């Protein structure tokens, strides 16, 4: 995209009218100066020269913005290509705050969400939306560039100076019926003390998880300027591919299998156990990211690491693009 046409945002920075009128007045001033009409010539030049300078400066600013924007867009496309080549399961890996229970058995299924559990789930989604900007800021900060404002690890906003002045703090806009179509189960498991305890295990529905991923990518694209910039357009163009690649595929299978385990326990007294991983969202409640059944089958249920993966990709693309732009003049001088 080195010679990319001006984006709508860059075109909006132009001051073509001022440039045209500035040139006309300046030329007219020079003409009257040659006709020995200095007073009129000076008046025209006083009006025309500043207008011309404003127009020329705006054009230079628009082209510089467009060059930066196009470079970032190109790198974002490359980073997204790499994201789509890597296994989607990388987004389901537990983090250092993840929870884990072993030898658990299903004691209840399809219980309605109570208000506290729903609130905790919303809070966890908000937290993982905001983790995008932390990852983005850290990636940009490592690049040592000042063209973007980098967020610190403890800050949940990343300000994209030059492309957008909109905060990148994420806000959850997932589906209204998210709580109604997800799987809710209660597991019982032995503790280290030998006693039994329970864990609420929440598995978001597949449409809900897809909406969560799509909302995050769309929010990033809109904050990069949406369809008015090359970079925003690139992000928005990849929404379907990213949603399709990272949306969990095992939720329906897991639901059916957990129902079978609960029915088998109820009908035969057998106690099939499972191993569950997830993200805690309150006392003895967690979003399920992975379930491992007794026969070794594993199901992946929620891509909790996706915001961090996306943030790292955007940050790396931005740093790489701006680093390349900053080195271009130095290379040209060396070659000369």
mmCIF file of C-alpha atoms in Angstrom:
data_model
loop_
_atom_site.group_PDB
_atom_site.id
_atom_site.type_symbol
_atom_site.label_atom_id
_atom_site.label_comp_id
_atom_site.label_asym_id
_atom_site.label_seq_id
_atom_site.Cartn_x
_atom_site.Cartn_y
_atom_site.Cartn_z
ATOM 1 C CA UNK A 1 0.000 0.000 0.000
ATOM 2 C CA UNK A 2 2.980 2.300 -0.412
ATOM 3 C CA UNK A 3 1.159 4.258 -3.172
ATOM 4 C CA UNK A 4 -2.339 3.814 -1.801
ATOM 5 C CA UNK A 5 -4.934 6.328 -2.857
ATOM 6 C CA UNK A 6 -6.047 8.805 -0.252
ATOM 7 C CA UNK A 7 -8.550 7.371 2.189
ATOM 8 C CA UNK A 8 -11.769 9.280 2.971
ATOM 9 C CA UNK A 9 -10.191 10.383 6.265
ATOM 10 C CA UNK A 10 -7.105 11.711 4.461
ATOM 11 C CA UNK A 11 -9.250 13.447 1.855
ATOM 12 C CA UNK A 12 -11.110 15.145 4.685
ATOM 13 C CA UNK A 13 -7.840 16.757 5.763
ATOM 14 C CA UNK A 14 -7.335 18.449 2.396
ATOM 15 C CA UNK A 15 -8.044 22.150 1.961
ATOM 16 C CA UNK A 16 -8.364 22.169 -1.806
ATOM 17 C CA UNK A 17 -10.570 25.244 -1.961
ATOM 18 C CA UNK A 18 -8.094 27.333 -0.002
ATOM 19 C CA UNK A 19 -5.224 26.077 -2.136
ATOM 20 C CA UNK A 20 -7.021 26.928 -5.385
ATOM 21 C CA UNK A 21 -8.069 30.397 -4.248
ATOM 22 C CA UNK A 22 -4.643 31.003 -2.759
ATOM 23 C CA UNK A 23 -2.965 30.171 -6.056
ATOM 24 C CA UNK A 24 -5.403 32.344 -8.021
ATOM 25 C CA UNK A 25 -4.904 35.334 -5.725
ATOM 26 C CA UNK A 26 -1.136 34.877 -5.640
ATOM 27 C CA UNK A 27 -0.897 34.670 -9.432
ATOM 28 C CA UNK A 28 -3.167 37.699 -9.747
ATOM 29 C CA UNK A 29 -1.007 39.614 -7.270
ATOM 30 C CA UNK A 30 2.132 38.841 -9.246
ATOM 31 C CA UNK A 31 0.368 39.853 -12.444
ATOM 32 C CA UNK A 32 -0.682 43.250 -11.101
ATOM 33 C CA UNK A 33 2.766 43.745 -9.651
ATOM 34 C CA UNK A 34 4.189 43.521 -13.193
ATOM 35 C CA UNK A 35 1.567 46.040 -14.293
ATOM 36 C CA UNK A 36 2.917 48.599 -11.845
ATOM 37 C CA UNK A 37 -0.068 48.314 -9.491
ATOM 38 C CA UNK A 38 1.789 47.576 -6.227
ATOM 39 C CA UNK A 39 -1.028 48.378 -3.812
ATOM 40 C CA UNK A 40 -3.459 45.944 -5.410
ATOM 41 C CA UNK A 41 -0.691 43.397 -5.914
ATOM 42 C CA UNK A 42 0.306 43.497 -2.242
ATOM 43 C CA UNK A 43 -3.312 43.147 -1.122
ATOM 44 C CA UNK A 44 -3.804 40.116 -3.322
ATOM 45 C CA UNK A 45 -0.543 38.531 -2.186
ATOM 46 C CA UNK A 46 -1.376 39.111 1.488
ATOM 47 C CA UNK A 47 -4.606 37.176 0.974
ATOM 48 C CA UNK A 48 -3.296 34.582 -1.465
ATOM 49 C CA UNK A 49 0.005 33.460 0.046
ATOM 50 C CA UNK A 50 -1.426 32.378 3.446
ATOM 51 C CA UNK A 51 -4.273 30.525 1.726
ATOM 52 C CA UNK A 52 -1.767 28.733 -0.502
ATOM 53 C CA UNK A 53 0.381 27.785 2.488
ATOM 54 C CA UNK A 54 -2.635 26.442 4.375
ATOM 55 C CA UNK A 55 -3.621 24.352 1.376
ATOM 56 C CA UNK A 56 -0.098 23.051 0.796
ATOM 57 C CA UNK A 57 0.387 22.217 4.481
ATOM 58 C CA UNK A 58 -2.963 20.402 4.627
ATOM 59 C CA UNK A 59 -2.047 18.381 1.548
ATOM 60 C CA UNK A 60 1.306 17.402 3.023
ATOM 61 C CA UNK A 61 -0.372 16.417 6.311
ATOM 62 C CA UNK A 62 -3.016 14.363 4.496
ATOM 63 C CA UNK A 63 -0.409 12.490 2.441
ATOM 64 C CA UNK A 64 1.716 11.793 5.520
ATOM 65 C CA UNK A 65 -1.334 10.522 7.409
ATOM 66 C CA UNK A 66 -2.343 8.367 4.450
ATOM 67 C CA UNK A 67 1.178 6.932 4.162
ATOM 68 C CA UNK A 68 1.202 5.991 7.855
ATOM 69 C CA UNK A 69 -2.343 4.646 7.671
ATOM 70 C CA UNK A 70 -1.597 2.535 4.589
ATOM 71 C CA UNK A 71 1.577 1.124 6.137
ATOM 72 C CA UNK A 72 -0.273 0.128 9.309
ATOM 73 C CA UNK A 73 -3.095 -1.396 7.249
ATOM 74 C CA UNK A 74 -0.640 -3.504 5.268
ATOM 75 C CA UNK A 75 1.013 -4.817 8.434
ATOM 76 C CA UNK A 76 -2.373 -5.497 10.044
ATOM 77 C CA UNK A 77 -3.306 -7.597 7.029
ATOM 78 C CA UNK A 78 -0.083 -9.584 7.415
ATOM 79 C CA UNK A 79 -0.598 -10.098 11.156
ATOM 80 C CA UNK A 80 -4.193 -11.203 10.624
ATOM 81 C CA UNK A 81 -2.997 -13.673 7.985
ATOM 82 C CA UNK A 82 -0.640 -15.173 10.563
ATOM 83 C CA UNK A 83 -3.454 -15.236 13.155
ATOM 84 C CA UNK A 84 -5.631 -17.207 10.751
ATOM 85 C CA UNK A 85 -2.826 -19.696 10.061
ATOM 86 C CA UNK A 86 -2.179 -20.486 13.711
ATOM 87 C CA UNK A 87 -4.351 -23.081 15.481
ATOM 88 C CA UNK A 88 -7.471 -21.556 16.964
ATOM 89 C CA UNK A 89 -6.814 -23.544 20.160
ATOM 90 C CA UNK A 90 -4.109 -21.019 21.089
ATOM 91 C CA UNK A 91 -6.953 -18.692 22.083
ATOM 92 C CA UNK A 92 -8.305 -21.272 24.534
ATOM 93 C CA UNK A 93 -5.145 -21.680 26.609
ATOM 94 C CA UNK A 94 -5.613 -20.947 30.327
ATOM 95 C CA UNK A 95 -3.768 -18.012 31.845
ATOM 96 C CA UNK A 96 -2.122 -17.731 35.239
ATOM 97 C CA UNK A 97 -5.437 -16.749 36.794
ATOM 98 C CA UNK A 98 -7.301 -19.733 35.391
ATOM 99 C CA UNK A 99 -9.177 -22.257 37.485
ATOM 100 C CA UNK A 100 -9.059 -26.052 37.317
ATOM 101 C CA UNK A 101 -11.050 -28.853 38.889
ATOM 102 C CA UNK A 102 -10.395 -32.592 38.635
ATOM 103 C CA UNK A 103 -12.499 -35.730 39.066
ATOM 104 C CA UNK A 104 -15.672 -33.671 38.867
ATOM 105 C CA UNK A 105 -19.114 -35.103 38.262
ATOM 106 C CA UNK A 106 -22.221 -33.382 36.922
ATOM 107 C CA UNK A 107 -24.937 -32.885 39.510
ATOM 108 C CA UNK A 108 -27.131 -30.315 37.752
ATOM 109 C CA UNK A 109 -27.719 -28.984 34.231
ATOM 110 C CA UNK A 110 -29.717 -26.180 32.562
ATOM 111 C CA UNK A 111 -30.281 -24.199 35.698
ATOM 112 C CA UNK A 112 -31.268 -20.574 35.079
ATOM 113 C CA UNK A 113 -28.631 -17.941 35.645
ATOM 114 C CA UNK A 114 -29.182 -16.021 38.821
ATOM 115 C CA UNK A 115 -28.482 -12.299 38.956
ATOM 116 C CA UNK A 116 -25.102 -12.641 40.675
ATOM 117 C CA UNK A 117 -23.790 -15.190 38.176
ATOM 118 C CA UNK A 118 -24.991 -13.115 35.219
ATOM 119 C CA UNK A 119 -23.332 -10.028 36.644
ATOM 120 C CA UNK A 120 -20.063 -11.843 37.222
ATOM 121 C CA UNK A 121 -20.094 -13.178 33.662
ATOM 122 C CA UNK A 122 -20.670 -9.683 32.281
ATOM 123 C CA UNK A 123 -17.817 -8.422 34.425
ATOM 124 C CA UNK A 124 -15.478 -11.102 33.079
ATOM 125 C CA UNK A 125 -16.421 -10.225 29.492
ATOM 126 C CA UNK A 126 -15.767 -6.530 30.137
ATOM 127 C CA UNK A 127 -12.395 -7.417 31.650
ATOM 128 C CA UNK A 128 -11.375 -9.470 28.639
ATOM 129 C CA UNK A 129 -12.568 -6.800 26.225
ATOM 130 C CA UNK A 130 -10.325 -4.306 28.021
ATOM 131 C CA UNK A 131 -7.374 -6.710 27.948
ATOM 132 C CA UNK A 132 -7.105 -5.912 24.241
ATOM 133 C CA UNK A 133 -5.847 -2.412 24.915
ATOM 134 C CA UNK A 134 -3.312 -3.572 27.493
ATOM 135 C CA UNK A 135 -1.849 -6.044 24.999
ATOM 136 C CA UNK A 136 -1.925 -3.415 22.280
ATOM 137 C CA UNK A 137 -0.149 -0.853 24.464
ATOM 138 C CA UNK A 138 2.556 -3.264 25.560
ATOM 139 C CA UNK A 139 3.245 -4.291 21.963
ATOM 140 C CA UNK A 140 3.464 -0.701 20.779
ATOM 141 C CA UNK A 141 5.584 0.266 23.778
ATOM 142 C CA UNK A 142 8.118 -2.422 22.938
ATOM 143 C CA UNK A 143 8.440 -0.892 19.475
ATOM 144 C CA UNK A 144 9.724 2.370 20.934
ATOM 145 C CA UNK A 145 7.541 4.488 18.678
ATOM 146 C CA UNK A 146 5.822 7.712 19.666
ATOM 147 C CA UNK A 147 3.458 7.997 16.719
ATOM 148 C CA UNK A 148 0.905 5.956 18.630
ATOM 149 C CA UNK A 149 0.141 6.625 22.251
ATOM 150 C CA UNK A 150 0.943 3.414 24.094
ATOM 151 C CA UNK A 151 -1.000 2.170 27.080
ATOM 152 C CA UNK A 152 0.747 0.856 30.149
ATOM 153 C CA UNK A 153 0.107 -2.625 31.477
ATOM 154 C CA UNK A 154 -2.198 -1.296 34.166
ATOM 155 C CA UNK A 155 -4.132 0.993 31.848
ATOM 156 C CA UNK A 156 -7.140 -0.282 29.961
ATOM 157 C CA UNK A 157 -7.107 2.390 27.272
ATOM 158 C CA UNK A 158 -4.907 2.778 24.248
ATOM 159 C CA UNK A 159 -5.094 6.058 22.369
ATOM 160 C CA UNK A 160 -4.260 5.804 18.695
ATOM 161 C CA UNK A 161 -2.837 9.267 18.058
ATOM 162 C CA UNK A 162 -2.972 10.152 14.371
ATOM 163 C CA UNK A 163 -5.521 7.512 13.385
ATOM 164 C CA UNK A 164 -8.175 8.075 15.996
ATOM 165 C CA UNK A 165 -8.747 10.042 19.132
ATOM 166 C CA UNK A 166 -11.269 7.537 20.422
ATOM 167 C CA UNK A 167 -10.433 5.476 23.489
ATOM 168 C CA UNK A 168 -9.934 1.794 22.810
ATOM 169 C CA UNK A 169 -11.366 0.708 26.120
ATOM 170 C CA UNK A 170 -13.732 -2.067 25.139
ATOM 171 C CA UNK A 171 -17.391 -2.199 26.026
ATOM 172 C CA UNK A 172 -19.329 -5.424 25.840
ATOM 173 C CA UNK A 173 -22.137 -5.303 23.290
ATOM 174 C CA UNK A 174 -22.938 -8.999 23.191
ATOM 175 C CA UNK A 175 -26.359 -10.397 22.498
ATOM 176 C CA UNK A 176 -29.233 -9.619 24.841
ATOM 177 C CA UNK A 177 -30.152 -13.314 25.238
ATOM 178 C CA UNK A 178 -26.577 -14.387 25.934
ATOM 179 C CA UNK A 179 -27.523 -15.679 29.390
ATOM 180 C CA UNK A 180 -30.544 -17.600 28.137
ATOM 181 C CA UNK A 181 -28.967 -19.817 25.499
ATOM 182 C CA UNK A 182 -25.725 -20.817 27.210
ATOM 183 C CA UNK A 183 -25.106 -24.035 29.111
ATOM 184 C CA UNK A 184 -25.123 -23.858 32.874
ATOM 185 C CA UNK A 185 -24.024 -26.794 34.978
ATOM 186 C CA UNK A 186 -23.026 -27.557 38.539
ATOM 187 C CA UNK A 187 -20.083 -29.880 39.119
ATOM 188 C CA UNK A 188 -19.134 -31.613 42.333
ATOM 189 C CA UNK A 189 -15.462 -32.386 42.969
ATOM 190 C CA UNK A 190 -13.222 -33.536 45.841
ATOM 191 C CA UNK A 191 -11.052 -30.937 47.540
ATOM 192 C CA UNK A 192 -7.552 -31.377 48.930
ATOM 193 C CA UNK A 193 -9.041 -31.908 52.369
ATOM 194 C CA UNK A 194 -11.086 -34.847 51.150
ATOM 195 C CA UNK A 195 -14.403 -33.010 51.312
ATOM 196 C CA UNK A 196 -16.709 -32.384 48.361
ATOM 197 C CA UNK A 197 -17.289 -28.923 46.905
ATOM 198 C CA UNK A 198 -19.231 -27.518 43.953
ATOM 199 C CA UNK A 199 -18.371 -25.344 40.974
ATOM 200 C CA UNK A 200 -20.730 -23.485 38.691
ATOM 201 C CA UNK A 201 -19.506 -24.112 35.163
ATOM 202 C CA UNK A 202 -20.731 -21.688 32.503
ATOM 203 C CA UNK A 203 -20.306 -22.361 28.807
ATOM 204 C CA UNK A 204 -21.324 -19.477 26.566
ATOM 205 C CA UNK A 205 -23.418 -20.401 23.534
ATOM 206 C CA UNK A 206 -21.746 -20.577 20.139
ATOM 207 C CA UNK A 207 -23.711 -17.575 18.768
ATOM 208 C CA UNK A 208 -22.866 -15.655 21.935
ATOM 209 C CA UNK A 209 -19.157 -16.424 21.638
ATOM 210 C CA UNK A 210 -19.187 -15.495 17.944
ATOM 211 C CA UNK A 211 -20.896 -12.193 18.769
ATOM 212 C CA UNK A 212 -18.333 -11.505 21.504
ATOM 213 C CA UNK A 213 -15.438 -12.020 19.065
ATOM 214 C CA UNK A 214 -17.130 -10.050 16.296
ATOM 215 C CA UNK A 215 -17.974 -7.131 18.591
ATOM 216 C CA UNK A 216 -14.383 -6.853 19.743
ATOM 217 C CA UNK A 217 -12.890 -6.897 16.232
ATOM 218 C CA UNK A 218 -15.550 -4.492 14.975
ATOM 219 C CA UNK A 219 -14.894 -2.108 17.871
ATOM 220 C CA UNK A 220 -11.173 -2.102 17.068
ATOM 221 C CA UNK A 221 -11.885 -1.410 13.390
ATOM 222 C CA UNK A 222 -14.269 1.424 14.205
ATOM 223 C CA UNK A 223 -11.779 3.000 16.592
ATOM 224 C CA UNK A 224 -9.174 2.881 13.841
ATOM 225 C CA UNK A 225 -11.454 5.007 11.685
ATOM 226 C CA UNK A 226 -13.805 2.378 10.294
ATOM 227 C CA UNK A 227 -14.326 2.528 6.548
ATOM 228 C CA UNK A 228 -12.780 6.009 6.374
ATOM 229 C CA UNK A 229 -9.194 4.728 6.870
ATOM 230 C CA UNK A 230 -7.139 1.977 5.272
ATOM 231 C CA UNK A 231 -6.354 0.391 8.641
ATOM 232 C CA UNK A 232 -9.952 0.462 9.881
ATOM 233 C CA UNK A 233 -11.180 -0.966 6.588
ATOM 234 C CA UNK A 234 -8.604 -3.766 6.808
ATOM 235 C CA UNK A 235 -9.721 -4.738 10.308
ATOM 236 C CA UNK A 236 -13.429 -4.668 9.412
ATOM 237 C CA UNK A 237 -12.800 -6.743 6.291
ATOM 238 C CA UNK A 238 -11.348 -9.522 8.450
ATOM 239 C CA UNK A 239 -14.251 -9.716 10.929
ATOM 240 C CA UNK A 240 -15.954 -12.744 9.274
ATOM 241 C CA UNK A 241 -12.692 -14.678 8.906
ATOM 242 C CA UNK A 242 -11.601 -14.068 12.514
ATOM 243 C CA UNK A 243 -15.028 -14.942 13.879
ATOM 244 C CA UNK A 244 -15.180 -18.106 11.797
ATOM 245 C CA UNK A 245 -11.675 -19.192 12.813
ATOM 246 C CA UNK A 246 -11.840 -18.573 16.564
ATOM 247 C CA UNK A 247 -15.509 -19.311 17.364
ATOM 248 C CA UNK A 248 -15.761 -22.497 19.477
ATOM 249 C CA UNK A 249 -17.017 -25.555 17.616
ATOM 250 C CA UNK A 250 -17.433 -27.955 20.553
ATOM 251 C CA UNK A 251 -20.268 -26.350 22.540
ATOM 252 C CA UNK A 252 -23.141 -28.443 21.164
ATOM 253 C CA UNK A 253 -21.133 -31.656 21.541
ATOM 254 C CA UNK A 254 -20.192 -30.751 25.111
ATOM 255 C CA UNK A 255 -23.793 -29.946 25.993
ATOM 256 C CA UNK A 256 -24.991 -33.301 24.667
ATOM 257 C CA UNK A 257 -22.222 -35.186 26.441
ATOM 258 C CA UNK A 258 -22.798 -33.488 29.801
ATOM 259 C CA UNK A 259 -26.496 -34.278 29.524
ATOM 260 C CA UNK A 260 -25.611 -37.917 28.876
ATOM 261 C CA UNK A 261 -23.292 -38.014 31.897
ATOM 262 C CA UNK A 262 -25.927 -36.487 34.162
ATOM 263 C CA UNK A 263 -28.588 -38.935 32.917
ATOM 264 C CA UNK A 264 -26.253 -41.926 33.293
ATOM 265 C CA UNK A 265 -25.514 -40.952 36.877
ATOM 266 C CA UNK A 266 -29.216 -40.524 37.605
ATOM 267 C CA UNK A 267 -30.286 -43.801 35.965
ATOM 268 C CA UNK A 268 -27.436 -46.158 36.827
ATOM 269 C CA UNK A 269 -25.648 -44.582 39.765
ATOM 270 C CA UNK A 270 -22.374 -44.557 37.840
ATOM 271 C CA UNK A 271 -20.223 -41.511 38.513
ATOM 272 C CA UNK A 272 -18.331 -40.596 35.338
ATOM 273 C CA UNK A 273 -15.876 -37.800 36.066
ATOM 274 C CA UNK A 274 -14.333 -35.013 34.040
ATOM 275 C CA UNK A 275 -11.579 -32.417 34.226
ATOM 276 C CA UNK A 276 -12.578 -28.757 33.689
ATOM 277 C CA UNK A 277 -10.580 -25.596 33.079
ATOM 278 C CA UNK A 278 -11.922 -22.066 33.124
ATOM 279 C CA UNK A 279 -11.730 -18.438 34.152
ATOM 280 C CA UNK A 280 -13.065 -17.675 37.653
ATOM 281 C CA UNK A 281 -15.873 -15.115 37.674
ATOM 282 C CA UNK A 282 -16.864 -15.326 41.307
ATOM 283 C CA UNK A 283 -16.804 -17.697 44.238
ATOM 284 C CA UNK A 284 -16.922 -21.269 42.900
ATOM 285 C CA UNK A 285 -18.038 -20.157 39.440
ATOM 286 C CA UNK A 286 -16.059 -19.993 36.221
ATOM 287 C CA UNK A 287 -16.422 -19.626 32.468
ATOM 288 C CA UNK A 288 -15.488 -22.976 30.961
ATOM 289 C CA UNK A 289 -12.619 -22.804 28.476
ATOM 290 C CA UNK A 290 -11.913 -26.533 28.191
ATOM 291 C CA UNK A 291 -13.389 -29.813 29.428
ATOM 292 C CA UNK A 292 -11.487 -33.097 29.377
ATOM 293 C CA UNK A 293 -13.631 -36.218 29.637
ATOM 294 C CA UNK A 294 -12.596 -39.497 31.243
ATOM 295 C CA UNK A 295 -11.931 -41.147 27.866
ATOM 296 C CA UNK A 296 -9.454 -38.406 26.910
ATOM 297 C CA UNK A 297 -11.801 -36.433 24.646
ATOM 298 C CA UNK A 298 -11.246 -32.683 24.988
ATOM 299 C CA UNK A 299 -13.697 -29.940 24.104
ATOM 300 C CA UNK A 300 -12.793 -26.253 23.824
ATOM 301 C CA UNK A 301 -15.538 -23.860 24.776
ATOM 302 C CA UNK A 302 -14.432 -20.247 25.011
ATOM 303 C CA UNK A 303 -11.476 -18.342 23.410
ATOM 304 C CA UNK A 304 -10.585 -16.335 26.497
ATOM 305 C CA UNK A 305 -7.157 -15.353 25.117
ATOM 306 C CA UNK A 306 -8.540 -13.876 21.893
ATOM 307 C CA UNK A 307 -8.461 -10.210 23.064
ATOM 308 C CA UNK A 308 -4.789 -10.531 23.995
ATOM 309 C CA UNK A 309 -3.948 -12.232 20.692
ATOM 310 C CA UNK A 310 -5.774 -9.497 18.780
ATOM 311 C CA UNK A 311 -4.156 -6.738 20.830
ATOM 312 C CA UNK A 312 -0.698 -8.177 20.255
ATOM 313 C CA UNK A 313 -1.360 -8.405 16.512
ATOM 314 C CA UNK A 314 -2.529 -4.787 16.225
ATOM 315 C CA UNK A 315 0.318 -3.533 18.408
ATOM 316 C CA UNK A 316 2.946 -5.508 16.513
ATOM 317 C CA UNK A 317 1.572 -4.321 13.180
ATOM 318 C CA UNK A 318 1.616 -0.698 14.315
ATOM 319 C CA UNK A 319 5.147 -0.861 15.712
ATOM 320 C CA UNK A 320 6.481 -2.671 12.647
ATOM 321 C CA UNK A 321 4.862 -0.234 10.211
ATOM 322 C CA UNK A 322 6.062 2.885 11.993
ATOM 323 C CA UNK A 323 9.526 1.477 12.504
ATOM 324 C CA UNK A 324 9.717 0.804 8.775
ATOM 325 C CA UNK A 325 8.553 4.333 7.967
ATOM 326 C CA UNK A 326 11.133 5.861 10.304
ATOM 327 C CA UNK A 327 13.949 3.879 8.673
ATOM 328 C CA UNK A 328 12.976 4.691 5.086
ATOM 329 C CA UNK A 329 14.602 8.167 4.964
ATOM 330 C CA UNK A 330 17.801 6.802 6.541
ATOM 331 C CA UNK A 331 18.027 4.059 3.896
ATOM 332 C CA UNK A 332 17.523 6.613 1.137
ATOM 333 C CA UNK A 333 20.339 8.783 2.500
ATOM 334 C CA UNK A 334 22.660 5.757 2.782
ATOM 335 C CA UNK A 335 21.981 4.764 -0.802
ATOM 336 C CA UNK A 336 22.760 8.259 -2.051
#
